[in-house]
C-alpha cells in the first residue's frame, strides 16, 4: 500500500471527502506511524553509525534521529570491540571522579538531550575517558521517514493492515465516530500489531540456536 492508496482507503472506509478532514489525513497517518513505531522493536527501526572518539574525549555526540540505544561499542586500532554498559551519569562521576583517569571506555550514559544549549543533538558521556583514539559503533532505534514524505514505506509494503487501521483509528477519533465502530477498528489494529510484534520477536532470535531449523 503506497501513500495515495492509503489516503484513498481512509476516505473510502470512512465515507467522507470533507475538505477539513482530507486536509488532516497526513496528520492521522503520522500519528499512526508514531504509535506503531513506539510499540514494536523490529529490525527495520534500527540504524548503525560510526564515528571517532578522540583520545581523552569524555563526550560523544548522538545522531540527530536517535530515539534510543540498542548497543554502543568502542573499537580500538586492532579492531577489538568493547561493548559499553549503560549507567546513570552519577554512577560514572562517582566511579571515575578524576578526569585524568583514562583507559578503555567501559560505561556510557545519556548526558543531555536534543534541546541542550546550542541546539545540539545531545551527547553521551563515556567513562573512563579513552586513553587512545577509538571508533564508536552505535546501533540505535529511530523513526523512519513517513510514507507521507516518501510515497512508500516498509509499513506500507509489509504491515499495511497495522498502518491502515492505525490511521483509521486516528481519523475516526477526529470525526468523533460511533463507539462500536471505533472499538472494531481498535480491535483490528491490535490484532495487526500483535502479528507485527511477533515478527519483532522472531527477528531478535536465532533460528539455529533455538532449534527452529530442522537438523
PDB file of C-alpha atoms in Angstrom, residues 51-205:
ATOM      1  CA  UNK A  51      32.338   7.988  14.493  1.00  0.00           C
ATOM      2  CA  UNK A  52      35.728   8.684  16.005  1.00  0.00           C
ATOM      3  CA  UNK A  53      36.256   9.122  19.748  1.00  0.00           C
ATOM      4  CA  UNK A  54      39.321  11.288  20.263  1.00  0.00           C
ATOM      5  CA  UNK A  55      41.836  10.344  22.916  1.00  0.00           C
ATOM      6  CA  UNK A  56      40.838  11.899  26.259  1.00  0.00           C
ATOM      7  CA  UNK A  57      37.385  12.901  24.988  1.00  0.00           C
ATOM      8  CA  UNK A  58      34.618  12.285  27.537  1.00  0.00           C
ATOM      9  CA  UNK A  59      31.639  13.178  25.348  1.00  0.00           C
ATOM     10  CA  UNK A  60      30.183  11.613  22.217  1.00  0.00           C
ATOM     11  CA  UNK A  61      27.575  13.326  20.055  1.00  0.00           C
ATOM     12  CA  UNK A  62      24.312  11.466  19.398  1.00  0.00           C
ATOM     13  CA  UNK A  63      22.832  11.048  15.895  1.00  0.00           C
ATOM     14  CA  UNK A  64      20.133  13.610  15.168  1.00  0.00           C
ATOM     15  CA  UNK A  65      17.468  10.943  14.523  1.00  0.00           C
ATOM     16  CA  UNK A  66      18.185   8.727  17.559  1.00  0.00           C
ATOM     17  CA  UNK A  67      15.317   7.616  19.778  1.00  0.00           C
ATOM     18  CA  UNK A  68      17.018   5.029  21.989  1.00  0.00           C
ATOM     19  CA  UNK A  69      20.193   2.952  22.111  1.00  0.00           C
ATOM     20  CA  UNK A  70      20.445  -0.697  21.121  1.00  0.00           C
ATOM     21  CA  UNK A  71      24.188  -1.010  21.716  1.00  0.00           C
ATOM     22  CA  UNK A  72      27.326   1.127  21.862  1.00  0.00           C
ATOM     23  CA  UNK A  73      30.827  -0.250  21.301  1.00  0.00           C
ATOM     24  CA  UNK A  74      34.345   1.203  21.353  1.00  0.00           C
ATOM     25  CA  UNK A  75      36.674  -0.302  18.741  1.00  0.00           C
ATOM     26  CA  UNK A  76      40.431   0.005  19.162  1.00  0.00           C
ATOM     27  CA  UNK A  77      43.066   0.267  16.417  1.00  0.00           C
ATOM     28  CA  UNK A  78      43.308  -3.534  16.221  1.00  0.00           C
ATOM     29  CA  UNK A  79      39.573  -3.845  15.576  1.00  0.00           C
ATOM     30  CA  UNK A  80      38.736  -5.249  19.019  1.00  0.00           C
ATOM     31  CA  UNK A  81      35.203  -4.418  20.201  1.00  0.00           C
ATOM     32  CA  UNK A  82      34.383  -3.390  23.764  1.00  0.00           C
ATOM     33  CA  UNK A  83      30.651  -3.040  24.374  1.00  0.00           C
ATOM     34  CA  UNK A  84      29.837  -0.311  26.871  1.00  0.00           C
ATOM     35  CA  UNK A  85      27.378  -0.719  29.733  1.00  0.00           C
ATOM     36  CA  UNK A  86      24.617   1.870  30.141  1.00  0.00           C
ATOM     37  CA  UNK A  87      24.666   3.615  33.535  1.00  0.00           C
ATOM     38  CA  UNK A  88      23.498   6.872  35.096  1.00  0.00           C
ATOM     39  CA  UNK A  89      25.682   9.967  34.937  1.00  0.00           C
ATOM     40  CA  UNK A  90      26.122   9.953  38.736  1.00  0.00           C
ATOM     41  CA  UNK A  91      27.498   6.394  38.583  1.00  0.00           C
ATOM     42  CA  UNK A  92      30.123   7.466  36.050  1.00  0.00           C
ATOM     43  CA  UNK A  93      31.053  10.542  38.082  1.00  0.00           C
ATOM     44  CA  UNK A  94      31.434   8.522  41.267  1.00  0.00           C
ATOM     45  CA  UNK A  95      33.300   5.618  39.655  1.00  0.00           C
ATOM     46  CA  UNK A  96      35.707   7.908  37.798  1.00  0.00           C
ATOM     47  CA  UNK A  97      35.886  11.192  39.742  1.00  0.00           C
ATOM     48  CA  UNK A  98      39.303  12.171  38.340  1.00  0.00           C
ATOM     49  CA  UNK A  99      39.021  13.402  34.736  1.00  0.00           C
ATOM     50  CA  UNK A 100      42.648  12.375  34.252  1.00  0.00           C
ATOM     51  CA  UNK A 101      41.669   8.704  34.589  1.00  0.00           C
ATOM     52  CA  UNK A 102      41.838   7.140  31.129  1.00  0.00           C
ATOM     53  CA  UNK A 103      41.605   3.668  29.645  1.00  0.00           C
ATOM     54  CA  UNK A 104      39.291   1.578  27.527  1.00  0.00           C
ATOM     55  CA  UNK A 105      35.785   3.097  27.851  1.00  0.00           C
ATOM     56  CA  UNK A 106      33.541   0.725  29.814  1.00  0.00           C
ATOM     57  CA  UNK A 107      30.387   2.749  30.560  1.00  0.00           C
ATOM     58  CA  UNK A 108      28.202   5.351  28.937  1.00  0.00           C
ATOM     59  CA  UNK A 109      25.241   7.478  29.990  1.00  0.00           C
ATOM     60  CA  UNK A 110      22.827   9.864  28.327  1.00  0.00           C
ATOM     61  CA  UNK A 111      24.264  13.248  29.255  1.00  0.00           C
ATOM     62  CA  UNK A 112      21.803  15.637  27.626  1.00  0.00           C
ATOM     63  CA  UNK A 113      19.072  15.647  25.003  1.00  0.00           C
ATOM     64  CA  UNK A 114      18.033  17.292  21.781  1.00  0.00           C
ATOM     65  CA  UNK A 115      17.221  20.594  23.444  1.00  0.00           C
ATOM     66  CA  UNK A 116      20.579  21.140  25.117  1.00  0.00           C
ATOM     67  CA  UNK A 117      22.309  24.516  24.909  1.00  0.00           C
ATOM     68  CA  UNK A 118      23.317  25.465  21.393  1.00  0.00           C
ATOM     69  CA  UNK A 119      20.693  23.306  19.719  1.00  0.00           C
ATOM     70  CA  UNK A 120      22.902  20.197  19.634  1.00  0.00           C
ATOM     71  CA  UNK A 121      21.511  16.705  19.206  1.00  0.00           C
ATOM     72  CA  UNK A 122      22.573  15.630  22.673  1.00  0.00           C
ATOM     73  CA  UNK A 123      25.566  13.703  23.933  1.00  0.00           C
ATOM     74  CA  UNK A 124      26.662  10.533  25.652  1.00  0.00           C
ATOM     75  CA  UNK A 125      29.233  10.739  28.402  1.00  0.00           C
ATOM     76  CA  UNK A 126      31.871   7.983  28.488  1.00  0.00           C
ATOM     77  CA  UNK A 127      33.938   6.581  31.335  1.00  0.00           C
ATOM     78  CA  UNK A 128      36.776   6.232  31.663  1.00  0.00           C
ATOM     79  CA  UNK A 129      37.898   8.727  29.053  1.00  0.00           C
ATOM     80  CA  UNK A 130      39.636   6.883  26.222  1.00  0.00           C
ATOM     81  CA  UNK A 131      43.408   6.601  26.521  1.00  0.00           C
ATOM     82  CA  UNK A 132      43.736   6.429  22.725  1.00  0.00           C
ATOM     83  CA  UNK A 133      41.625   7.099  19.651  1.00  0.00           C
ATOM     84  CA  UNK A 134      38.698   4.688  19.249  1.00  0.00           C
ATOM     85  CA  UNK A 135      35.904   4.171  16.766  1.00  0.00           C
ATOM     86  CA  UNK A 136      32.428   4.270  18.288  1.00  0.00           C
ATOM     87  CA  UNK A 137      29.823   1.980  16.711  1.00  0.00           C
ATOM     88  CA  UNK A 138      26.282   2.820  17.741  1.00  0.00           C
ATOM     89  CA  UNK A 139      23.228   0.695  16.966  1.00  0.00           C
ATOM     90  CA  UNK A 140      20.092   2.659  17.736  1.00  0.00           C
ATOM     91  CA  UNK A 141      16.369   2.914  17.195  1.00  0.00           C
ATOM     92  CA  UNK A 142      14.972   5.697  15.029  1.00  0.00           C
ATOM     93  CA  UNK A 143      11.793   6.805  13.296  1.00  0.00           C
ATOM     94  CA  UNK A 144      11.978   6.026   9.565  1.00  0.00           C
ATOM     95  CA  UNK A 145      10.727   8.700   7.146  1.00  0.00           C
ATOM     96  CA  UNK A 146       6.946   8.858   6.947  1.00  0.00           C
ATOM     97  CA  UNK A 147       5.093   7.401   3.984  1.00  0.00           C
ATOM     98  CA  UNK A 148       3.703  10.929   3.666  1.00  0.00           C
ATOM     99  CA  UNK A 149       7.183  12.091   2.635  1.00  0.00           C
ATOM    100  CA  UNK A 150       8.423   9.103   0.674  1.00  0.00           C
ATOM    101  CA  UNK A 151       5.272   7.769  -1.015  1.00  0.00           C
ATOM    102  CA  UNK A 152       6.139   4.204   0.035  1.00  0.00           C
ATOM    103  CA  UNK A 153       7.420   2.693   3.287  1.00  0.00           C
ATOM    104  CA  UNK A 154       8.259  -0.585   4.986  1.00  0.00           C
ATOM    105  CA  UNK A 155       4.960  -0.437   6.878  1.00  0.00           C
ATOM    106  CA  UNK A 156       3.011   0.132   3.690  1.00  0.00           C
ATOM    107  CA  UNK A 157       4.733  -2.803   1.994  1.00  0.00           C
ATOM    108  CA  UNK A 158       4.833  -5.259   4.907  1.00  0.00           C
ATOM    109  CA  UNK A 159       2.327  -4.187   7.561  1.00  0.00           C
ATOM    110  CA  UNK A 160      -0.420  -2.397   5.674  1.00  0.00           C
ATOM    111  CA  UNK A 161      -3.204  -3.592   7.993  1.00  0.00           C
ATOM    112  CA  UNK A 162      -1.487  -2.052  11.010  1.00  0.00           C
ATOM    113  CA  UNK A 163      -0.824   1.164   9.090  1.00  0.00           C
ATOM    114  CA  UNK A 164      -4.335   1.403   7.635  1.00  0.00           C
ATOM    115  CA  UNK A 165      -6.222   0.626  10.831  1.00  0.00           C
ATOM    116  CA  UNK A 166      -3.888   2.746  12.923  1.00  0.00           C
ATOM    117  CA  UNK A 167      -4.700   5.634  10.605  1.00  0.00           C
ATOM    118  CA  UNK A 168      -8.433   4.839  10.696  1.00  0.00           C
ATOM    119  CA  UNK A 169      -8.392   4.910  14.495  1.00  0.00           C
ATOM    120  CA  UNK A 170      -6.832   8.381  14.497  1.00  0.00           C
ATOM    121  CA  UNK A 171      -9.132   9.615  11.725  1.00  0.00           C
ATOM    122  CA  UNK A 172     -12.311   8.214  13.283  1.00  0.00           C
ATOM    123  CA  UNK A 173     -11.364   9.748  16.620  1.00  0.00           C
ATOM    124  CA  UNK A 174     -11.127  13.092  14.802  1.00  0.00           C
ATOM    125  CA  UNK A 175     -14.624  12.524  13.406  1.00  0.00           C
ATOM    126  CA  UNK A 176     -15.900  11.590  16.885  1.00  0.00           C
ATOM    127  CA  UNK A 177     -17.375   8.480  15.339  1.00  0.00           C
ATOM    128  CA  UNK A 178     -19.586   5.730  16.700  1.00  0.00           C
ATOM    129  CA  UNK A 179     -18.075   3.958  19.726  1.00  0.00           C
ATOM    130  CA  UNK A 180     -18.862   0.455  18.442  1.00  0.00           C
ATOM    131  CA  UNK A 181     -17.162   1.032  15.100  1.00  0.00           C
ATOM    132  CA  UNK A 182     -14.197   2.657  16.865  1.00  0.00           C
ATOM    133  CA  UNK A 183     -13.908  -0.469  19.004  1.00  0.00           C
ATOM    134  CA  UNK A 184     -13.900  -2.615  15.861  1.00  0.00           C
ATOM    135  CA  UNK A 185     -11.142  -0.508  14.284  1.00  0.00           C
ATOM    136  CA  UNK A 186      -9.112  -0.711  17.506  1.00  0.00           C
ATOM    137  CA  UNK A 187      -9.534  -4.491  17.650  1.00  0.00           C
ATOM    138  CA  UNK A 188      -8.322  -4.964  14.083  1.00  0.00           C
ATOM    139  CA  UNK A 189      -5.416  -2.615  14.726  1.00  0.00           C
ATOM    140  CA  UNK A 190      -4.461  -4.540  17.860  1.00  0.00           C
ATOM    141  CA  UNK A 191      -4.551  -7.869  16.034  1.00  0.00           C
ATOM    142  CA  UNK A 192      -2.297  -6.480  13.311  1.00  0.00           C
ATOM    143  CA  UNK A 193       0.089  -5.079  15.933  1.00  0.00           C
ATOM    144  CA  UNK A 194       0.236  -8.442  17.693  1.00  0.00           C
ATOM    145  CA  UNK A 195       1.374 -10.011  14.419  1.00  0.00           C
ATOM    146  CA  UNK A 196       3.947  -7.273  13.909  1.00  0.00           C
ATOM    147  CA  UNK A 197       5.219  -7.751  17.445  1.00  0.00           C
ATOM    148  CA  UNK A 198       5.697 -11.463  16.778  1.00  0.00           C
ATOM    149  CA  UNK A 199       7.798 -10.529  13.758  1.00  0.00           C
ATOM    150  CA  UNK A 200       9.982  -8.397  16.017  1.00  0.00           C
ATOM    151  CA  UNK A 201      10.436 -11.273  18.454  1.00  0.00           C
ATOM    152  CA  UNK A 202      11.321 -13.683  15.646  1.00  0.00           C
ATOM    153  CA  UNK A 203      13.800 -11.214  14.195  1.00  0.00           C
ATOM    154  CA  UNK A 204      15.636 -10.962  17.526  1.00  0.00           C
ATOM    155  CA  UNK A 205      16.002 -14.742  17.800  1.00  0.00           C
TER     156      UNK A 205
END
